XYZ file of C-alpha atoms in Angstrom:
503
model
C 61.838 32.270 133.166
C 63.427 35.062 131.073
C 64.012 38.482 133.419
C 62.684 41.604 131.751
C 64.823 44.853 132.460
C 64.171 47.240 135.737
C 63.105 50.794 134.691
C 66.679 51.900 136.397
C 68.264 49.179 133.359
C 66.660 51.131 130.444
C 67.340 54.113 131.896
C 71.181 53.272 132.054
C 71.349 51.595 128.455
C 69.373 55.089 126.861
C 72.541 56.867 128.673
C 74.806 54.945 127.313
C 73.279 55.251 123.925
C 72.980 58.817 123.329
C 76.390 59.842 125.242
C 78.861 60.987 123.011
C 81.396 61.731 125.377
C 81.288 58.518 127.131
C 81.913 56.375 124.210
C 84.768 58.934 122.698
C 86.368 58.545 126.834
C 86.217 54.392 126.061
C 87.463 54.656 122.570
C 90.469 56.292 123.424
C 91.402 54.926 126.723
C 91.799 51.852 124.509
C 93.997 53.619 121.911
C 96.306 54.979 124.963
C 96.229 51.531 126.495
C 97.369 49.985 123.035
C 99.908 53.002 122.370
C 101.533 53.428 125.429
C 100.285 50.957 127.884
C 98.231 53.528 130.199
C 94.905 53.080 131.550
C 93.653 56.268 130.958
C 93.108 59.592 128.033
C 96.420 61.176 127.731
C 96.673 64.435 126.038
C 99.006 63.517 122.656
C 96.244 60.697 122.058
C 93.431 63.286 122.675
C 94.831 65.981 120.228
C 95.580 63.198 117.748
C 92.314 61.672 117.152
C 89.821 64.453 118.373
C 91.577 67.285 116.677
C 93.638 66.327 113.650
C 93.776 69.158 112.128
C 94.500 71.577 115.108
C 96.397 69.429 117.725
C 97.609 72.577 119.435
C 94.087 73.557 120.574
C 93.719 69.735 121.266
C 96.509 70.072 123.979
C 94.987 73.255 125.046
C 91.814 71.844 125.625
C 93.411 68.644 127.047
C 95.244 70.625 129.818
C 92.137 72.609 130.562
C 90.336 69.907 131.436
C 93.087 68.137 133.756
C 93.626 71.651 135.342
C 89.615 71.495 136.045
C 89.977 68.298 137.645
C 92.666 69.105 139.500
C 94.368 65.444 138.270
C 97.731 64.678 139.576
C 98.904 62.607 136.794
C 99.606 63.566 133.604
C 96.692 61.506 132.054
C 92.798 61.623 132.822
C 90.939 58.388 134.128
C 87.810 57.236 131.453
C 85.440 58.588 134.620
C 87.160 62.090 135.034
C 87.110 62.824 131.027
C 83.726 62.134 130.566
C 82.677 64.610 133.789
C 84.954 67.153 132.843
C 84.088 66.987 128.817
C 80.389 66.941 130.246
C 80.678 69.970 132.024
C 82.526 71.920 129.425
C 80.086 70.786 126.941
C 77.289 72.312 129.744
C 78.969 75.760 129.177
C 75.682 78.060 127.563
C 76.603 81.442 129.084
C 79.361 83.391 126.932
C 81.067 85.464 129.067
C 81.625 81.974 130.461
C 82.427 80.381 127.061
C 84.880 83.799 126.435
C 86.649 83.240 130.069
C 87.117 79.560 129.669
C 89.042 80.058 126.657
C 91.187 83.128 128.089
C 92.405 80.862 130.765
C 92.700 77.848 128.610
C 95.562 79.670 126.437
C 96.828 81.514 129.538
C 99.249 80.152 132.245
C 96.779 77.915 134.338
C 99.808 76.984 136.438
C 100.096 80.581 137.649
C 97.454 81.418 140.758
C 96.996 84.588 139.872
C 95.202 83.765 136.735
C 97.565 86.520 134.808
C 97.493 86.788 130.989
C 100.532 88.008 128.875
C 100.348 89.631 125.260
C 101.565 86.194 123.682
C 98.736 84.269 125.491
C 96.074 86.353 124.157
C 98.051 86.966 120.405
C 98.433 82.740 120.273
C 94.542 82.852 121.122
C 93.404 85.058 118.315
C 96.214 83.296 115.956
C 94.092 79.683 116.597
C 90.862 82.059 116.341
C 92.069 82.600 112.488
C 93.390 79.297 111.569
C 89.796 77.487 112.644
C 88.112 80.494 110.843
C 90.633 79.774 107.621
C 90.180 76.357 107.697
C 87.070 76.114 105.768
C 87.603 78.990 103.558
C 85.932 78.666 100.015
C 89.179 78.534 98.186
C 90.835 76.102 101.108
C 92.996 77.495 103.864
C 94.284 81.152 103.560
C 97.155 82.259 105.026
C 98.093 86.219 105.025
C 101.205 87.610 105.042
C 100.343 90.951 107.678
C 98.385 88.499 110.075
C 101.014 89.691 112.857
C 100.524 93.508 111.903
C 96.565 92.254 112.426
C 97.137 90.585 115.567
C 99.872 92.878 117.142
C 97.067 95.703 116.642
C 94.449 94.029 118.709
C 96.977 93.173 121.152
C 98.667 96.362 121.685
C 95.528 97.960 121.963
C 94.284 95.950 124.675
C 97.338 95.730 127.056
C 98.599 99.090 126.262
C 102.390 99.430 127.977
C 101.393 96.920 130.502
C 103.470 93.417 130.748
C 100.123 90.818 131.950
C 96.713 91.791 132.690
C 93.946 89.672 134.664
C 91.456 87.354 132.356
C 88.360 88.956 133.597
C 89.668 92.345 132.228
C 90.791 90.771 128.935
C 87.375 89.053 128.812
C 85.658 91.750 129.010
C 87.475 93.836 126.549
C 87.444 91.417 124.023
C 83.540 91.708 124.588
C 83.360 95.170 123.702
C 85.910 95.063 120.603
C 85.503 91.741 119.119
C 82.377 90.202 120.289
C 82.793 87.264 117.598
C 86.015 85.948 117.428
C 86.243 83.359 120.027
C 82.970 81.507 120.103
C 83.435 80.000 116.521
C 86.360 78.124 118.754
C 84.041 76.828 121.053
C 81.372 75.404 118.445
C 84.380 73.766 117.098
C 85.175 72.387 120.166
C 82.016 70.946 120.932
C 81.381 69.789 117.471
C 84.426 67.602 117.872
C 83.847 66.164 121.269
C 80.675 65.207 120.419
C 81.306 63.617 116.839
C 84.872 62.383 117.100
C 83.652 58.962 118.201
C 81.572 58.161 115.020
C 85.233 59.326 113.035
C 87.399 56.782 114.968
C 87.644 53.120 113.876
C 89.597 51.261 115.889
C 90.184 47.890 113.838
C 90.408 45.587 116.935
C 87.098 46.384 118.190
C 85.149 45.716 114.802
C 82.830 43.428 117.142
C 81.714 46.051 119.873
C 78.809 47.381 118.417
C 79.233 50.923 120.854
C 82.111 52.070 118.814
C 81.854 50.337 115.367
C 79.714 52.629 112.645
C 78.930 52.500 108.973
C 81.275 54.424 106.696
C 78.544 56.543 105.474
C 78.421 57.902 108.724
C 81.586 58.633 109.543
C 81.693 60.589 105.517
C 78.774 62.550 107.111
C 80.045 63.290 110.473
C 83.669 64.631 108.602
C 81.384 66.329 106.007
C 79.542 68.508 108.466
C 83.126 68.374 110.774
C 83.481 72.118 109.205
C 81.986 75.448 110.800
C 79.742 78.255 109.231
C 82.514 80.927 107.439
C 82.266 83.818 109.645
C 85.347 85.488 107.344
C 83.754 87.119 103.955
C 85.081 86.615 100.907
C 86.968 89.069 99.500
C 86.980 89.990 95.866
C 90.205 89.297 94.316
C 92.024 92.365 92.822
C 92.734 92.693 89.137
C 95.288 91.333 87.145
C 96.333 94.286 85.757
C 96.900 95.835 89.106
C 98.719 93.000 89.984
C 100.953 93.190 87.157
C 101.561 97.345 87.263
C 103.481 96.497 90.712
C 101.340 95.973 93.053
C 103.836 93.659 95.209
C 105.782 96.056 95.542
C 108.445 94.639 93.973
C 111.621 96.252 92.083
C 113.270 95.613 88.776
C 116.865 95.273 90.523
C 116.157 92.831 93.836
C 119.571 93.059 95.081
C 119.850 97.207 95.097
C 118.239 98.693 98.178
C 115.035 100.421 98.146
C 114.826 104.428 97.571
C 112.541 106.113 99.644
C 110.438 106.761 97.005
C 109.986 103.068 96.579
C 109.423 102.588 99.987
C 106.713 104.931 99.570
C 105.240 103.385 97.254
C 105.026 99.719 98.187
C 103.038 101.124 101.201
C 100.472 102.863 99.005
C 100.310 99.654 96.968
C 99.416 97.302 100.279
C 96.454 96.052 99.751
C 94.037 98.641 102.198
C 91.898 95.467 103.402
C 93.775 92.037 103.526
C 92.282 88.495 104.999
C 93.528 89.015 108.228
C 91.838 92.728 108.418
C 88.751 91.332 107.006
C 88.313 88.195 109.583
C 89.049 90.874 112.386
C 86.526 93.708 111.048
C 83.930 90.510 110.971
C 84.411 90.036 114.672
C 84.179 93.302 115.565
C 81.024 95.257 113.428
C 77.889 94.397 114.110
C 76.408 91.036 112.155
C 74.822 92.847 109.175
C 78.187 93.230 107.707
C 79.107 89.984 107.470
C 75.936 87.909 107.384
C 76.304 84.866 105.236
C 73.889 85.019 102.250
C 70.551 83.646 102.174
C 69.170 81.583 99.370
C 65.370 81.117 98.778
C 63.871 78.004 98.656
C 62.253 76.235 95.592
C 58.537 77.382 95.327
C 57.998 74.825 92.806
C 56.414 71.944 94.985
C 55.501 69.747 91.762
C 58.880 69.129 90.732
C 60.653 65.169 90.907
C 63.852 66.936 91.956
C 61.977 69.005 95.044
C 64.452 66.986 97.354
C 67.731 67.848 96.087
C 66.595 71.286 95.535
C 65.639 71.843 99.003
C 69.230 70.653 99.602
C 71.302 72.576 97.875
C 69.012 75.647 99.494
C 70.094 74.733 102.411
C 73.907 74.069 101.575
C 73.983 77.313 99.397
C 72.494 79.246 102.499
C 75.314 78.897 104.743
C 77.259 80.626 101.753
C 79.420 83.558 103.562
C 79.187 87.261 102.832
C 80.681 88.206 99.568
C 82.636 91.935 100.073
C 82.226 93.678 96.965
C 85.196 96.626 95.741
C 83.056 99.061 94.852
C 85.832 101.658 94.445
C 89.641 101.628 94.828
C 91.155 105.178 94.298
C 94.712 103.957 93.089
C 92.933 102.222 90.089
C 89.234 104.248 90.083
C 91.335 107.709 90.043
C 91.134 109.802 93.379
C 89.140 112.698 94.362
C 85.125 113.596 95.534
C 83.758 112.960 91.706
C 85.540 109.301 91.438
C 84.362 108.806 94.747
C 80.886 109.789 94.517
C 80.702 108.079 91.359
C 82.139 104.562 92.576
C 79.781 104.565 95.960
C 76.351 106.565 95.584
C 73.715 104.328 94.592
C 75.077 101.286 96.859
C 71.951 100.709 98.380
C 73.510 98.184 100.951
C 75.608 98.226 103.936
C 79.494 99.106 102.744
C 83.044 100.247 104.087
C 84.684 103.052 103.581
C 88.971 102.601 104.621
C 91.208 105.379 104.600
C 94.822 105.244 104.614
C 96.681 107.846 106.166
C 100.779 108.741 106.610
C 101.976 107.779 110.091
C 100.258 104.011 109.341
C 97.413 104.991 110.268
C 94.552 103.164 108.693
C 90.555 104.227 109.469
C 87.406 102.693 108.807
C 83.719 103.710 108.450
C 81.102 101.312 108.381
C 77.893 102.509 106.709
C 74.827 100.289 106.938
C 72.989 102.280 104.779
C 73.158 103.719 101.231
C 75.301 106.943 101.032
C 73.684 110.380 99.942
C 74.486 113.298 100.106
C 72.666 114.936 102.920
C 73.356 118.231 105.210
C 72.336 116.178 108.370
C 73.544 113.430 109.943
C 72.393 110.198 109.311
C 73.069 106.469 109.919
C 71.283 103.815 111.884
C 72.705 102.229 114.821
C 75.115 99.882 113.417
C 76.972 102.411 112.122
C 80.962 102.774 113.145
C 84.118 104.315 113.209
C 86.748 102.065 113.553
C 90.785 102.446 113.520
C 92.895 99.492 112.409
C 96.309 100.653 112.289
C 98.321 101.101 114.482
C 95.899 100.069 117.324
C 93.014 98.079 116.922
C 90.162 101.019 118.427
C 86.810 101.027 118.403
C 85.979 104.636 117.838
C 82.379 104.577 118.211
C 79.078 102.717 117.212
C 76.026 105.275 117.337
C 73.246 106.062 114.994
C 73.212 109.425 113.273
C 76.959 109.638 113.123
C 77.238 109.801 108.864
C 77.783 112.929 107.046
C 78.484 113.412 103.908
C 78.272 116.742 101.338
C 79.773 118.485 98.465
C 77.430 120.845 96.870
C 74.851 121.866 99.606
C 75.909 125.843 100.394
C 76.599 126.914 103.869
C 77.130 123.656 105.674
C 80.433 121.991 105.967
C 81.845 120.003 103.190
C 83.246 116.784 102.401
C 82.923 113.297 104.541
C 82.738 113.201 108.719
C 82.267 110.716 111.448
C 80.918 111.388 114.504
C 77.476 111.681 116.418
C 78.569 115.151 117.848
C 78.279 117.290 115.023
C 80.842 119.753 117.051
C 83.647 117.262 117.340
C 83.026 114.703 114.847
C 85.943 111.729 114.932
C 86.793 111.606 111.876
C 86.860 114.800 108.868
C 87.736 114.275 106.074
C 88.023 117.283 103.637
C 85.932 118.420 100.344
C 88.616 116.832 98.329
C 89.183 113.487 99.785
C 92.716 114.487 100.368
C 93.488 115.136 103.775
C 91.681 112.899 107.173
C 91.656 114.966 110.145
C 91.645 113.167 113.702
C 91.918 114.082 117.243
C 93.024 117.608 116.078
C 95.755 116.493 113.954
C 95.195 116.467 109.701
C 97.037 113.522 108.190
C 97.317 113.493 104.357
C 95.361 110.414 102.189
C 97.241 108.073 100.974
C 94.246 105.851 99.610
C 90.483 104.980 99.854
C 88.943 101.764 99.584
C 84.815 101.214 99.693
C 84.076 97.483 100.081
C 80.106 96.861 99.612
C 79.009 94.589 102.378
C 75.325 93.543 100.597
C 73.955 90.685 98.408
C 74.668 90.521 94.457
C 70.884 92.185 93.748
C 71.929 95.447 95.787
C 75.253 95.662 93.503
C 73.337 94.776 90.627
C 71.002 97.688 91.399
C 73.928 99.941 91.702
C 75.528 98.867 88.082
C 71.972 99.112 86.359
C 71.664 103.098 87.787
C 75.113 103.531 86.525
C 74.528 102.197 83.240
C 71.065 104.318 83.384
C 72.625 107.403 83.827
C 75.241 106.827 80.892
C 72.507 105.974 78.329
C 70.664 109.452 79.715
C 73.544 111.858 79.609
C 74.457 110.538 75.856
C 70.480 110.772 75.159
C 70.597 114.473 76.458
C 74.384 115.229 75.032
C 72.697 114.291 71.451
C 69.314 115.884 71.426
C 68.390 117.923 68.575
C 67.066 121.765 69.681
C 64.018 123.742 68.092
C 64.291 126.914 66.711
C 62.019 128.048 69.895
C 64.510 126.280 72.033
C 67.487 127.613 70.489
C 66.388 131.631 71.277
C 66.592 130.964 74.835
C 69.646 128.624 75.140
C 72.484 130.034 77.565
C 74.930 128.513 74.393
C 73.172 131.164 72.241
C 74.014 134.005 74.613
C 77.457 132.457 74.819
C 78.117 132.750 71.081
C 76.986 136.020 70.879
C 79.173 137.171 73.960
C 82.307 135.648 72.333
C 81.436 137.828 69.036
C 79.586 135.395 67.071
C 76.832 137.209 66.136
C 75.474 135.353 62.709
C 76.147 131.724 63.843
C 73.224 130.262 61.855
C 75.184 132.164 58.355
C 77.298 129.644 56.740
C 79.890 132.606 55.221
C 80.752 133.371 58.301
């Protein structure tokens, strides 16, 4: 008589078929076993196979979880990995998810629970390498990432030597809301896929570990995470070649101040580093990845791979736009006003000051020129340089004017119209903040919106051209001509008989 199984045995076997975690615990217990003759996960092995391509955060991640378990060896048993992975995977709150990973790159040997600058500056360093990693032209690497991160960390630990992790938590909430939990989808992503990506050749017969190679292709295809870092529009050749590395004709000779001057001008206002931070810190409109419709053609044979590439082309990140540059655009209100108005999508406006100071404004609306203040409530004022500062995020906090009589001129942030944060004068030349007027060095406005909103902008633009030369060549009537101002011009300046050809 066969024996069917208990309701307990299919219980157990539909466990052990959908559990990730247990079968990545078995497949590498029998790579460390093989390797180095323990019977048990041990933390090279685990960063080796689970996280290829970042074994530092593998260790990390390792040691958190033997911490957690309070292990006394250095290796985990198959039964404690799979109940501490299991519980980290369990993490759903994120000021858990943001405290986790604050200890995890902290000291978790010290009782006190104490972070230093370099724990949290190695922290946001991994934070930008996973972000990098599946940027559209392949990794990125930036050459003023430490000016970046030094920013962010001065700014949060001030002149103080270690601070605790639940104040560093929560001031990483308030600043930059979205840097670390793209680490933790990584993190789970691997733990719970890295078992279908490891073939272990001496266990082709155990069907719990052994898959087809089209799944593994698909489980390394989708090993990636959505771009949270926009891409940034590359600068122009010829800007490149009129010096804009800041380079000399004679290397060896040192650098004049004048030079010294200008190779700060000609830093680039918004690099990588500044972008990925400025994406974890504004609110999401800013850097929302794009969004591509989806065929509306139901009768075509290709509906399938349509749909498809809709839904590959709608994880697309944010494209940022220079909409004006003022060392190549020309600098002043008109240049500015001419570069910017009619941007009918959310933008940002960068000043940089002497002293290293660099500013930003983040409008999510269209700029016009307006004696109130306007704005909606992601709207902020932002300083990058030297300290990382999070001025202010209120609605009505925009103002900008130039022409309107009897109400102050040129470009302010601020939701009190008495204090504002930031003024900046008529001519776009001097930044004025906390009291103290620094002069412009340069202005950069990056548009934040889709490619219809620019194309909007460019078809205005080329709108108004084609108008002013319709107007600039418009023939006049003789009834038009008496009262032209010209006329009363000509005759002013002593031209009296303009229409006699003798004369």
């Amino acid at each position: 008589m066969s024996r069917t199984a208990s309701g307990a045995d299919l219980h157990d076997r539909a466990q052990a078929q959908y559990h990730p975690v247990d079968k990545l615990g078995k497949i590498l217990a029998k790579k460390c076993d093989d390797e180095r003759g323990i019977n048990g996960v041990t933390g090279d092995v685990f960063a080796r196979y689970v996280f290829p391509k970042f074994p530092d955060l593998g260790m990390k991640l390792f040691q958190y979880l033997r911490h957690s378990s309070r292990a006394k060896t250095d290796h985990l048993g198959v039964t404690a990995f799979r109940q501490q992975c299991e519980k980290f995977l369990g993490i759903l709150d994120d000021s858990v998810i943001l405290e986790s990973y604050v200890k995890m790159f902290g000291d978790m040997n010290d009782q006190n629970e104490l972070i230093k600058p370099e724990n949290l500056k190695e922290l946001l360093r991994t934070c930008y390498n996973l972000s990098m990693s599946t940027y559209q032209d392949g990794p990125q690497s930036c050459r003023l990432l430490d000016r970046t991160l030094n920013s962010v960390v001065q700014s949060c630990f001030f002149s103080k030597e270690s601070l605790s992790s639940g104040y560093i938590c929560r001031w990483l909430e308030n600043n930059v809301p979205r840097l670390v939990p793209p680490i933790h989808k990584y993190c789970v992503h691997a733990l719970s896929t890295s078992h279908r990506t490891i073939i272990d050749k001496n266990m082709k017969n155990n069907s719990d570990t052994v898959v087809s190679i089209s799944a593994i292709n698909a489980g390394e295809s989708s090993y990636g995470l959505e771009l949270q870092t926009p891409i940034l529009e590359k600068a122009s050749p010829n800007f490149a070649a009129n010096g804009a590395t800041g380079t000399t004709s004679n290397p060896g000779k040192p650098l004049t101040q004048a030079e010294r001057e200008r190779m700060i001008i000609q830093q680039p206002l918004l690099p990588l580093s500044e972008a990925w931070l400025l994406a974890g810190a504004l609110p999401q409109i800013y850097s929302r990845p794009q969004s591509i419709q989806s065929p509306h053609n139901a009768s075509s044979t290709n509906l399938a791979s349509q749909v498809f590439m809709a839904k590959l082309l709608s994880m697309m990140p944010s494209h940022w736009t220079l909409l004006y540059d003022s060392r190549q655009d020309g600098a002043g209100t008109n240049r500015f006003l001419h570069h910017v108005l009619g941007y009918r999508g959310p933008n940002l406006v960068l000043f940089r000051c002497d002293d290293d100071l660099l500013f930003c404004v983040a409008n999510a609306q269209e700029w016009r020129e307006t004696h109130l203040y306007y704005g909606s409530e992601d709207s902020c004022c932002v300083q990058l340089l030297p300290k990382f500062v999070m001025l202010e995020q209120k609605p009505k906090s925009l103002y900008l004017n130039t022409h309107i009589r009897g109400y102050p001129k040129g470009l302010r942030a601020g939701s009190d119209p008495r204090k504002p944060i930031l003024i900046v004068d008529e001519h776009f030349e001097k930044l004025e903040h906390r009291g103290l007027q620094h002069k412009i060095l340069s202005i950069e406005v990056w548009g934040c919106g889709n490619t219809q909103q620019r194309e909007v902008q460019l078809d205005i633009k080329n709108w108004q051209i084609k108008e002013a030369e319709r107007q600039r060549t418009v023939k006049l009537t003789a009834a038009d001509w008496i009262d032209h101002p010209d006329r009363y011009l000509l005759e002013l300046g002593g031209r009296q008989n303009y229409n006699n050809s003798s004369s």
